Coordinates of C-alpha atoms and ligand atoms in Angstrom, one line a residue:
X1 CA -84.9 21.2 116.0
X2 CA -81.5 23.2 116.3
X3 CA -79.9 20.0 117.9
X4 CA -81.6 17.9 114.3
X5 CA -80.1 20.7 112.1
X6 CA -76.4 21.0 113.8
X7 CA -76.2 16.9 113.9
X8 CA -76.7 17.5 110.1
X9 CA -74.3 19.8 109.7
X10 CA -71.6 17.9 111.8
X11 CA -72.1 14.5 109.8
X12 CA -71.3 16.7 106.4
X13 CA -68.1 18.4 107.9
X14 CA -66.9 14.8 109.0
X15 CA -67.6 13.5 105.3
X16 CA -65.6 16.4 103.9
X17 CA -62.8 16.2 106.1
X18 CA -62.7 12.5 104.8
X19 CA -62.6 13.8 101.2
X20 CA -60.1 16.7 102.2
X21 CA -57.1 14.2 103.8
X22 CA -57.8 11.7 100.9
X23 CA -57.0 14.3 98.4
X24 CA -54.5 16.2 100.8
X25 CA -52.9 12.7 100.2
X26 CA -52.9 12.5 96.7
X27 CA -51.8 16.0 96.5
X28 CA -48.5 15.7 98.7
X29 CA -47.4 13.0 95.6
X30 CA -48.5 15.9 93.0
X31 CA -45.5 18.4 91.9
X32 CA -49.0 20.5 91.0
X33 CA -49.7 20.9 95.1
X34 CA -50.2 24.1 96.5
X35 CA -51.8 25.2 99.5
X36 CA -55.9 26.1 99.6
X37 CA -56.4 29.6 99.0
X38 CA -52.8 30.8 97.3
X39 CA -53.9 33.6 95.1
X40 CA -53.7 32.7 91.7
X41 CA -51.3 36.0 89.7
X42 CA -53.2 36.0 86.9
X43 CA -56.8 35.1 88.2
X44 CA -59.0 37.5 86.3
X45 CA -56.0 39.8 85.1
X46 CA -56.6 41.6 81.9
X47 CA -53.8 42.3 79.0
X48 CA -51.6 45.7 79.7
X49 CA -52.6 47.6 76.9
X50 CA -56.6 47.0 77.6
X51 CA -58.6 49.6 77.4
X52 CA -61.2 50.9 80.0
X53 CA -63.4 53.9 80.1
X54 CA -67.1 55.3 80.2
X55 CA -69.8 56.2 76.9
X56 CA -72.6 58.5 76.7
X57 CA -75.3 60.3 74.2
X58 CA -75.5 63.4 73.2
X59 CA -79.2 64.2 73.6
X60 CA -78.9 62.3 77.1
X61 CA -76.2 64.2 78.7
X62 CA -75.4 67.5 76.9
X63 CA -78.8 69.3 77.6
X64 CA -78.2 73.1 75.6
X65 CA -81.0 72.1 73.7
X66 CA -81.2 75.7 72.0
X67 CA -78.2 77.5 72.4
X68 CA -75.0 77.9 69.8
X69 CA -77.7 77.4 67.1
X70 CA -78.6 73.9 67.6
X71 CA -81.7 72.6 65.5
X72 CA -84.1 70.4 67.0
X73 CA -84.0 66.8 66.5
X74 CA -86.4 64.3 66.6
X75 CA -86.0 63.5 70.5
X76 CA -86.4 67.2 71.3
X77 CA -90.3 66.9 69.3
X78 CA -91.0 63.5 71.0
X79 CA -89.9 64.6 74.6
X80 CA -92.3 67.6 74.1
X81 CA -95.0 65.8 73.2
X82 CA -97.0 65.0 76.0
X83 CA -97.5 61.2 77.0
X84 CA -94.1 60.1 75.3
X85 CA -91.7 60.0 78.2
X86 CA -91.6 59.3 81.8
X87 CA -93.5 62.2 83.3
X88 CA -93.2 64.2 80.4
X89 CA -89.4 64.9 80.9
X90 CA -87.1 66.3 78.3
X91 CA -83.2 66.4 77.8
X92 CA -83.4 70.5 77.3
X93 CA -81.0 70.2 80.5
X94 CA -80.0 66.4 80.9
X95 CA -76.7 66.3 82.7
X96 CA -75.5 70.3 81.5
X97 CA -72.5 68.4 80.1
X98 CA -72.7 71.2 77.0
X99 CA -71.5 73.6 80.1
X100 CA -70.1 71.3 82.7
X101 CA -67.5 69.0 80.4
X102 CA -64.4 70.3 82.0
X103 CA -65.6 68.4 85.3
X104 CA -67.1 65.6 83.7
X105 CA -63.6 64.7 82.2
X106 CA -62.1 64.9 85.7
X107 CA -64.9 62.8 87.0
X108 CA -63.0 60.2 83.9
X109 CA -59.7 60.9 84.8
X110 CA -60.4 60.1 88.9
X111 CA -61.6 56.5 87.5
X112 CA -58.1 56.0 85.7
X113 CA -60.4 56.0 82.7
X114 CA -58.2 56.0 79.5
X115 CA -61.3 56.1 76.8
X116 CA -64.3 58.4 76.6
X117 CA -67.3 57.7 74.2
X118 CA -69.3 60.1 73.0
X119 CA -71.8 61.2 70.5
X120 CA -72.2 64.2 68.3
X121 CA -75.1 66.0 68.0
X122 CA -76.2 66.5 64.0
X123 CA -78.4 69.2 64.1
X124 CA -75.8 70.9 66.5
X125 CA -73.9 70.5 63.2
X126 CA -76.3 70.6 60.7
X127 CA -79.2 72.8 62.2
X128 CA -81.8 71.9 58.6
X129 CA -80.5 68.4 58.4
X130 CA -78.3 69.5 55.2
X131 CA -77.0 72.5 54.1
X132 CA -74.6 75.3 55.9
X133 CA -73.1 73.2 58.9
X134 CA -72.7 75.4 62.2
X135 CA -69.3 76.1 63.2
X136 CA -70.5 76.7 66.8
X137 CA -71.8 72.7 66.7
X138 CA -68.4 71.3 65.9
X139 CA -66.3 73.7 68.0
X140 CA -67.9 72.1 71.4
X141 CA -66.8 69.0 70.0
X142 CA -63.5 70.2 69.2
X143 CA -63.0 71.5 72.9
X144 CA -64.4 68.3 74.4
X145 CA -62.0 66.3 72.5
X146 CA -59.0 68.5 73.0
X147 CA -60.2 68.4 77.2
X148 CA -60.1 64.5 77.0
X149 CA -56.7 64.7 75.2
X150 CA -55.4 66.9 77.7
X151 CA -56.3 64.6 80.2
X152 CA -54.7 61.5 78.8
X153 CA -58.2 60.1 77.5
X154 CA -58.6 59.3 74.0
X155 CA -62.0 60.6 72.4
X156 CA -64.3 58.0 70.6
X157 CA -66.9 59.6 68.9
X158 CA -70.2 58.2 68.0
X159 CA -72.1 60.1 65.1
X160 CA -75.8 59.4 64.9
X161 CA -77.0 58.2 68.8
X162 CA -80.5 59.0 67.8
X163 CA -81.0 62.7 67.8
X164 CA -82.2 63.0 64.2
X165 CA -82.5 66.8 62.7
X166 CA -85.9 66.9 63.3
X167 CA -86.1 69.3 59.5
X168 CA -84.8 65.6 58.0
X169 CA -88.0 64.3 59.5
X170 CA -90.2 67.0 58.3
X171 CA -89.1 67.2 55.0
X172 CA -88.2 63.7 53.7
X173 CA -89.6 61.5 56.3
X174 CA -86.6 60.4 58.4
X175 CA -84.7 56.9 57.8
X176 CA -88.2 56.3 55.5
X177 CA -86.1 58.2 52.5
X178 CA -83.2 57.5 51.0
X179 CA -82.2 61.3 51.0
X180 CA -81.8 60.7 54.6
X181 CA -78.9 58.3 54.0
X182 CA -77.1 60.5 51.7
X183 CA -77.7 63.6 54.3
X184 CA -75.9 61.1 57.0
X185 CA -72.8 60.7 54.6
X186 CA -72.7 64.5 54.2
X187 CA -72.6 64.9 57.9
X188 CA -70.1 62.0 58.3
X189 CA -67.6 63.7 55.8
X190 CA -67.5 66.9 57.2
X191 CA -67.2 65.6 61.0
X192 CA -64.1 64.2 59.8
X193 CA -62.4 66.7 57.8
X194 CA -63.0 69.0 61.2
X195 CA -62.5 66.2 64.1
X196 CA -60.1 64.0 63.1
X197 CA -57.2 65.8 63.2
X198 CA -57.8 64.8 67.2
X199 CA -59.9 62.4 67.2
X200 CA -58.6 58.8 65.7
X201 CA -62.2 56.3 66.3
X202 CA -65.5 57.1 65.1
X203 CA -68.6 54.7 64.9
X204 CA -71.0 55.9 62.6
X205 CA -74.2 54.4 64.0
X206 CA -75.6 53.7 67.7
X207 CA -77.8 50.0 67.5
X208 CA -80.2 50.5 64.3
X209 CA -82.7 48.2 65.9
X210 CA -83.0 50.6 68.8
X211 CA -84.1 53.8 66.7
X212 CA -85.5 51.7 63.4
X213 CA -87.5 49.0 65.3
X214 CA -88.4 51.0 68.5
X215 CA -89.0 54.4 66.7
X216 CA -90.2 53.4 63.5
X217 CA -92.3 50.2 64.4
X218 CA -93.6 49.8 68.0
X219 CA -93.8 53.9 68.2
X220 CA -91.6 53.5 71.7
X221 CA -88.9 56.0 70.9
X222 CA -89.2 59.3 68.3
X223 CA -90.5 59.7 66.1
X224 CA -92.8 57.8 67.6
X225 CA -94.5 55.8 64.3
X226 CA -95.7 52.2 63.8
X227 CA -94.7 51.7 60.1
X228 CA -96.4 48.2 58.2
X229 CA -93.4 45.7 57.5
X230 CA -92.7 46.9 54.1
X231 CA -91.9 50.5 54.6
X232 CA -90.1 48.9 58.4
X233 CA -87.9 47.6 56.0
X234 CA -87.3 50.1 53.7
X235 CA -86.3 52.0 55.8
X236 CA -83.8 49.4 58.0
X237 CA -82.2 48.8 54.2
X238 CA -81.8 53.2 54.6
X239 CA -80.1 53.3 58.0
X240 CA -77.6 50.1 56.8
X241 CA -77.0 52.3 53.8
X242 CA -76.6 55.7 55.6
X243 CA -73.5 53.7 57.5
X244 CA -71.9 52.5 54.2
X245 CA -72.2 56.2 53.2
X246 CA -70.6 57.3 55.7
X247 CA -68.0 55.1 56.1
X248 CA -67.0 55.8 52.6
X249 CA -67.5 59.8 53.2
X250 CA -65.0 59.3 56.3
X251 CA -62.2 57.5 54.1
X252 CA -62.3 60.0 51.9
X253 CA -61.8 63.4 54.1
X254 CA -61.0 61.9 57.5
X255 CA -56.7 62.1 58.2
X256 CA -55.0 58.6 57.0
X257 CA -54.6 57.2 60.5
X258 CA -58.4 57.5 61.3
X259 CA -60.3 54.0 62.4
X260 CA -64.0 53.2 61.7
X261 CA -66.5 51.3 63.1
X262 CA -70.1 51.0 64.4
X263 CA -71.7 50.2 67.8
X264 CA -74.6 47.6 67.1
X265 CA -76.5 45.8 69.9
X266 CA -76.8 42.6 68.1
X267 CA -79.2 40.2 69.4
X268 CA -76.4 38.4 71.7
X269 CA -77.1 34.6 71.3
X270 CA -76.1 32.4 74.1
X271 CA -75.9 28.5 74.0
X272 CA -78.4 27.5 76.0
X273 CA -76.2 24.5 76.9
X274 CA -72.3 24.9 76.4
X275 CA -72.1 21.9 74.0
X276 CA -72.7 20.8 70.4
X277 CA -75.2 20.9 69.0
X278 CA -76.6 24.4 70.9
X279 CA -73.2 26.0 70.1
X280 CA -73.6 25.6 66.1
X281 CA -77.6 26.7 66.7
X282 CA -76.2 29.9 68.6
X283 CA -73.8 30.7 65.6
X284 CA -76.2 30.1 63.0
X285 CA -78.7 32.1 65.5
X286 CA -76.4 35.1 65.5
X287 CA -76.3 35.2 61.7
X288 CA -80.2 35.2 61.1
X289 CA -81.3 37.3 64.2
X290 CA -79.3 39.8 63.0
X291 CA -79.6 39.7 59.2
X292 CA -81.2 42.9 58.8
X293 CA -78.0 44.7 60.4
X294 CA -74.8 43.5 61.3
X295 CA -75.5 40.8 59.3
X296 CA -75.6 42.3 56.2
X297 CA -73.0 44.8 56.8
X298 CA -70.3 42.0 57.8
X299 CA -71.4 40.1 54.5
X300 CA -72.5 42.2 51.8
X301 CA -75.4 40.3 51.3
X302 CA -79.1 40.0 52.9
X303 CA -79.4 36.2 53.6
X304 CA -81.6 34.6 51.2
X305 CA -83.7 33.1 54.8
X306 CA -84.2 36.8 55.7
X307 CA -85.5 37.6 51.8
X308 CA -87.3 35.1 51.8
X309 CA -89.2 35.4 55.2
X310 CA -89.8 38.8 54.3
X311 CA -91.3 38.1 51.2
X312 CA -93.1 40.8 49.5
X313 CA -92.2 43.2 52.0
X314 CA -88.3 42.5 51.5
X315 CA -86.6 45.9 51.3
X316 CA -85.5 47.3 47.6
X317 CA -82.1 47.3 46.9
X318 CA -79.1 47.6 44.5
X319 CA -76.1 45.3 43.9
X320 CA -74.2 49.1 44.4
X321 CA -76.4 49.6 47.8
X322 CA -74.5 45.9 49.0
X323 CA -70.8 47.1 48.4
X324 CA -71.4 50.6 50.0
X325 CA -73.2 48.9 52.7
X326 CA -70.7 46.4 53.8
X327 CA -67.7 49.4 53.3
X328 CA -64.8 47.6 55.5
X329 CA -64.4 48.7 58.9
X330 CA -61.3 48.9 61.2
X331 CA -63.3 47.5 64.3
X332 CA -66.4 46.4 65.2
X333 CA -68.0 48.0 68.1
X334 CA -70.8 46.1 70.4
X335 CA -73.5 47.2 72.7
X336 CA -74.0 44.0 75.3
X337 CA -76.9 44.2 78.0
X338 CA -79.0 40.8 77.6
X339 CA -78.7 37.4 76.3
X340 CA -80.6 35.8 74.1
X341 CA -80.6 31.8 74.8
X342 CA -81.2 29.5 72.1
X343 CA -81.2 25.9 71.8
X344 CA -80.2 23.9 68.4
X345 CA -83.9 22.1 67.0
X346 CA -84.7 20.5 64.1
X347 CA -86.0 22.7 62.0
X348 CA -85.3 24.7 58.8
X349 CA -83.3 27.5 60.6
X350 CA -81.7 24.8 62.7
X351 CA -82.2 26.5 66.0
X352 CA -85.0 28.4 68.4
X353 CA -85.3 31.1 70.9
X354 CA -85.6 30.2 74.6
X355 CA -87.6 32.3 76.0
X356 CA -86.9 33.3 79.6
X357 CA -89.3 32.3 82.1
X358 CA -91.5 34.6 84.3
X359 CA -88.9 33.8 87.2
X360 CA -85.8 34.9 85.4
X361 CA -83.7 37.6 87.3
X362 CA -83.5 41.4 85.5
X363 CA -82.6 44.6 87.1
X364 CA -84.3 47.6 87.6
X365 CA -85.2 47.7 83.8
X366 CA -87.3 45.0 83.2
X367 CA -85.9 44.0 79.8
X368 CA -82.3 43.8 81.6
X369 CA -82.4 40.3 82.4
X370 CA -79.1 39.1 84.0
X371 CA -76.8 36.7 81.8
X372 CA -73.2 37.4 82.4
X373 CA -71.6 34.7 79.5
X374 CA -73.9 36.9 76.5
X375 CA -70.4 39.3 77.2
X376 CA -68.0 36.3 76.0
X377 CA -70.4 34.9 73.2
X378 CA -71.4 38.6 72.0
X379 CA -67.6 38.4 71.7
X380 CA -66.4 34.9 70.4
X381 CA -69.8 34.8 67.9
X382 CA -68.7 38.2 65.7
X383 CA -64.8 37.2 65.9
X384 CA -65.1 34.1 65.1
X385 CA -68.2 34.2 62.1
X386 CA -67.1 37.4 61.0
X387 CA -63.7 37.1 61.2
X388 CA -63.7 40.6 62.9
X389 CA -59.6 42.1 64.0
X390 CA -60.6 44.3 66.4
X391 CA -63.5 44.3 69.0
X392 CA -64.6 47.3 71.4
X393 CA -67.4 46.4 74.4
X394 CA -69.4 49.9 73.1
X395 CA -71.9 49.9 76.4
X396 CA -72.3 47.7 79.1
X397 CA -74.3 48.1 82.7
X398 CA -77.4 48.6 84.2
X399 CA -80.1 50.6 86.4
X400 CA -80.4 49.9 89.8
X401 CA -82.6 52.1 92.3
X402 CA -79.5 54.2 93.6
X403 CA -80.9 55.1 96.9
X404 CA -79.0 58.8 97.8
X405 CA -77.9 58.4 101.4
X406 CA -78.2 61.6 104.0
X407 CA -74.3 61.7 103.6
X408 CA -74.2 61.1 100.0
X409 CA -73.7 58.2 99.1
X410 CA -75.0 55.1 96.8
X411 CA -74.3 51.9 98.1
X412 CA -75.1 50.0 94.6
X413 CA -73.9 46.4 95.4
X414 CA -76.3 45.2 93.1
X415 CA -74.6 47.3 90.5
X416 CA -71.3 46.4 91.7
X417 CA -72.9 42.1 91.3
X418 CA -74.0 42.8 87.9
X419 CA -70.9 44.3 86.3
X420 CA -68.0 41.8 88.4
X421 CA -69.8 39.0 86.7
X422 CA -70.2 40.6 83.6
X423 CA -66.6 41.7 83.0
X424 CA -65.8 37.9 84.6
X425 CA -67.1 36.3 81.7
X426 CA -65.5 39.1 79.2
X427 CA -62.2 38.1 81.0
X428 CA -62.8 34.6 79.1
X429 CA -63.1 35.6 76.2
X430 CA -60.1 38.2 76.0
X431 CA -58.3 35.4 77.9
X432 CA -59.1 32.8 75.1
X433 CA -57.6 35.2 72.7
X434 CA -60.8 36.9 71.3
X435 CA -59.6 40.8 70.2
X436 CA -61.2 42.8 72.2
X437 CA -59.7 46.1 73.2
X438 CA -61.4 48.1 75.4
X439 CA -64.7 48.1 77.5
X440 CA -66.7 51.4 77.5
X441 CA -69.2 51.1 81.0
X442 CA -72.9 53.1 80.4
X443 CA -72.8 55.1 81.6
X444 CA -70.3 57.6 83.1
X445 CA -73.1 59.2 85.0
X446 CA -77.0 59.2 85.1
X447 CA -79.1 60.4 82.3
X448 CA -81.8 60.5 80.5
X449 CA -82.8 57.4 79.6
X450 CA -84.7 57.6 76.8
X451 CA -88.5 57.0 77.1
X452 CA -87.8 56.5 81.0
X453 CA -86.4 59.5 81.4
X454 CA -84.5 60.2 84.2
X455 CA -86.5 57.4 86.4
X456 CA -83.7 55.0 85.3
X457 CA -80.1 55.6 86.5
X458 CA -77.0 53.7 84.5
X459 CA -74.6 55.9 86.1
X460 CA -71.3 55.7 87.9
X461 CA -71.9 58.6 89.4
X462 CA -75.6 59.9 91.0
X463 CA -76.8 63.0 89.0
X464 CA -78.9 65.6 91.3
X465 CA -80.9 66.6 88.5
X466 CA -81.9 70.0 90.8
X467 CA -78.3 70.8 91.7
X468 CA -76.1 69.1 88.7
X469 CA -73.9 67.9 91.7
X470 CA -72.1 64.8 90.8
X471 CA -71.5 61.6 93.7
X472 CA -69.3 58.9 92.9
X473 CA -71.6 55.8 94.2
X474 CA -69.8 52.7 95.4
X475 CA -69.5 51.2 91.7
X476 CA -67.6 53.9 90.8
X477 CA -64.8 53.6 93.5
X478 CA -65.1 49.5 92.9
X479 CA -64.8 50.5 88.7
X480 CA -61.7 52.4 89.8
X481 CA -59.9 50.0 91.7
X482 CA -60.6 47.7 89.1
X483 CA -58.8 49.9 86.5
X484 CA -55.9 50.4 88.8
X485 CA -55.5 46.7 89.1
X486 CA -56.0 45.8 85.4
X487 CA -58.3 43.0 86.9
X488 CA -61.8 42.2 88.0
X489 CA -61.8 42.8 91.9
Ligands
LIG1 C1 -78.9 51.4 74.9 N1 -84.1 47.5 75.2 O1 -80.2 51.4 74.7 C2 -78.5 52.8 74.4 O2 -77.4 52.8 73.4 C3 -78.2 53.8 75.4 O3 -78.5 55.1 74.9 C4 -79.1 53.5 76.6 O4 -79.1 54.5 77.6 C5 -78.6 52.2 77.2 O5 -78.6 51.2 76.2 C6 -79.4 51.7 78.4 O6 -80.7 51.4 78.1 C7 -81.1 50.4 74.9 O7 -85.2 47.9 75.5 C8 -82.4 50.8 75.1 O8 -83.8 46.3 75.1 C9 -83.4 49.8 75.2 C10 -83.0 48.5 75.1 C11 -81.7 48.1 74.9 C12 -80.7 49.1 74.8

């Protein structure tokens, strides 16, 4: 048997030796030659001014859930309620980084990180929703910023990642209400007027389909409700709206230099194939899977597929709503996890979904299947349909089981896997000329994940939720040698 196995082995080594002189050969006659294994100088090398750095939520790190006369949002409500997270868990004490965000910026600083996300809590601001903001809210912001500054880390703050005052819920029924929307544009204008004196980027909105579709229609995340399709889209066309708002609310009391954006996790469609025809289905995919959203906001326009597929139940809208909706924006800002494959077909919409098969590789979070290239189409579909100057990666990573070691330590290779072929394929696009900026990794350290709770880690560094004690796992020294080199290592 072993004898059968090595005679195998030694007749393919003879037929590549064959191959190896002939071309050996034809290279010695090539001015191209150069010897097997010569490290290629700009293999994988990024652009000197990219930007790299870490994002996080406020309701998923801060913790402080009552204190410096923070309202309760709609997270807090659905986190107490029992049955709604992972073992009942709650962010009242998440990661403490309300109290702890002096050493959570020198955790940022030890990567080399030269950007910080984060996101602002708005009943830290506005306790009711609306009304008398709390200048205790927006002076924690203030000293975060000013710590990051300090540090050589420019802030980028997020505005609404979720947390909704929970009075706003109460009183007008969330994103279902239009009053919401204007409440949002409030918020937006008085954040700037106070922050951006320091703080130059703000996205208004964290992926709509994330709080609209899982909170308001499969009941996953708060508040929790499983709205029939007209009122679903109602109150999409009210989130979409809120951003316009916003936007328009930030122009007008925000300093001249400020930049605005929004961080959408647009269903990312991949070519199935990397050829015509699939590559004209994956662009025409990208407009109609996200023409609720993005879609509408890059345009100014729902598409007359999406109205009429919706029918009846089509949102209600005014030409007015449109411009405000679709407000220009300085840069575009996207969320990129999964792909979405699609092949081109011969139907009306000109393309369909692929879905993946039962066999197809994800990570610890089931829906985190593992396709690399959705980094370089995410980017190459939005610059090159919407015609989009300036691109940031908003969140990109994974969960992985992050076994603690006696001595400490997290040996997350499959982290480490996931994220070198991910940034690989973001490589091609920047390299191709595609605008993207700067990559923001999710997360900077464990948290609470939502509806999993703290049984999911996306961290850099290991949280130990009983201590607070911070441990840089193995990703995070690979994430800073990365940023040292400017490269993928
Ligand atoms: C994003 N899905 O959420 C959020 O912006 C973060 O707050 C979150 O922690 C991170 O990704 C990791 O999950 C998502 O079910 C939540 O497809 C769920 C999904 C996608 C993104």
């Amino acid at each position: 048997m072993q004898n059968k196995v090595s005679r195998r082995g030694f007749g393919k080594s003879l037929g590549a030796a064959a191959m190896l002189s002939a071309s050996t050969t034809a290279g010695a006659a090539s001015k191209r030659a150069r010897a097997v294994g010569t490290p290629q100088p700009n293999y994988y090398q990024f652009p000197k001014n990219f930007l790299w750095g870490c994002a996080t939520a406020a309701y998923q790190v801060e913790g402080a859930a009552r204190e410096d006369g923070r309202g309760p949002s709609i997270w807090d409500t659905f986190s107490h309620t029992p049955g709604k997270t992972f073992e009942n868990q709650t962010g009242d004490i998440a990661d403490d980084q309300y109290h702890r965000y002096k050493q959570d910026v020198q955790l940022l600083k030890w990567l080399g990180a030269k950007i910080y996300r984060f996101s602002i809590s708005w009943s830290r601001i506005f306790p009711e929703g609306t009304g008398k903001p709390n200048e205790r809210g927006i002076e924690y912001y203030q000293r975060l910023s000013d710590e990051l500054r300090a540090n050589g880390i420019e802030p980028f703050a997020t505005l609404f990642h979720w947390d909704l005052p929970q009075a706003l819920q109460d009183r007008v029924g969330g994103w279902e209400s239009r009053d919401t929307a204007k409440a949002f544009g409030e918020y937006a204008g008085y954040v700037a007027s106070k922050l951006s004196d320091r703080v130059h980027h703000f996205f208004t909105m964290n992926e709509f389909s994330s709080f609209i579709d899982l909170g308001y229609a499969e009941g996953r995340f708060a508040p929790g409700l499983q709205l029939p399709p007209a009122r679903l889209n109602q109150a999409r066309h009210n989130a979409v709206l809120a951003h316009g708002l916003a936007v328009q609310a930030m122009r007008a009391n925000a300093k001249a230099a400020t930049k605005i954006g929004l961080a959408e996790n647009l269903t990312s469609a991949v070519p199935v194939i990397e050829a015509e025809p699939h590559i004209q289905a994956s662009n025409k995919a990208t407009r109609f899977l996200n023409a609720q959203y993005l879609t509408v906001i890059m345009e100014g326009k729902y598409m007359d597929e999406y109205l009429h597929a919706q029918g009846a139940n089509a949102p209600k809208f005014t030409p007015e709503d449109l411009k405000i909706i679709s407000s220009p924006l300085d840069f575009l800002g996207i969320n990129i996890y999964q792909p979405t494959y699609i092949r081109a077909a011969d139907s009306p919409l000109g393309f369909v979904r692929v879905k993946e098969p039962s066999s197809f590789p994800h990570m610890l979070s089931n829906w985190l299947f593992i396709g690399p290239e959705v980094l370089y189409w995410g980017s190459r579909h939005v610059a090159e349909i919407w015609n989009v100057p300036e691109i940031y990666i908003t969140e990109n990573g994974c969960s992985s089981t992050d076994d603690l070691t006696p001595d400490g330590h997290v040996y997350d290779t499959d982290r480490i896997m996931f994220l070198r072929n991910y940034i690989s394929k973001l490589h091609r696009a920047v390299s191709e000329g595609y605008p993207v900026r700067g990559y923001f990794l999710w997360s900077l350290l464990d948290n609470f994940e939502w509806a999993d709770a703290y049984s999911r880690r996306f961290g850099l560094y290991y949280v130990d939720y009983e201590t607070q004690k911070r441990y840089p796992k193995e990703s995070a020294y690979w994430y800073r040698e990365l940023i040292s080199r400017n490269a993928v290592v």
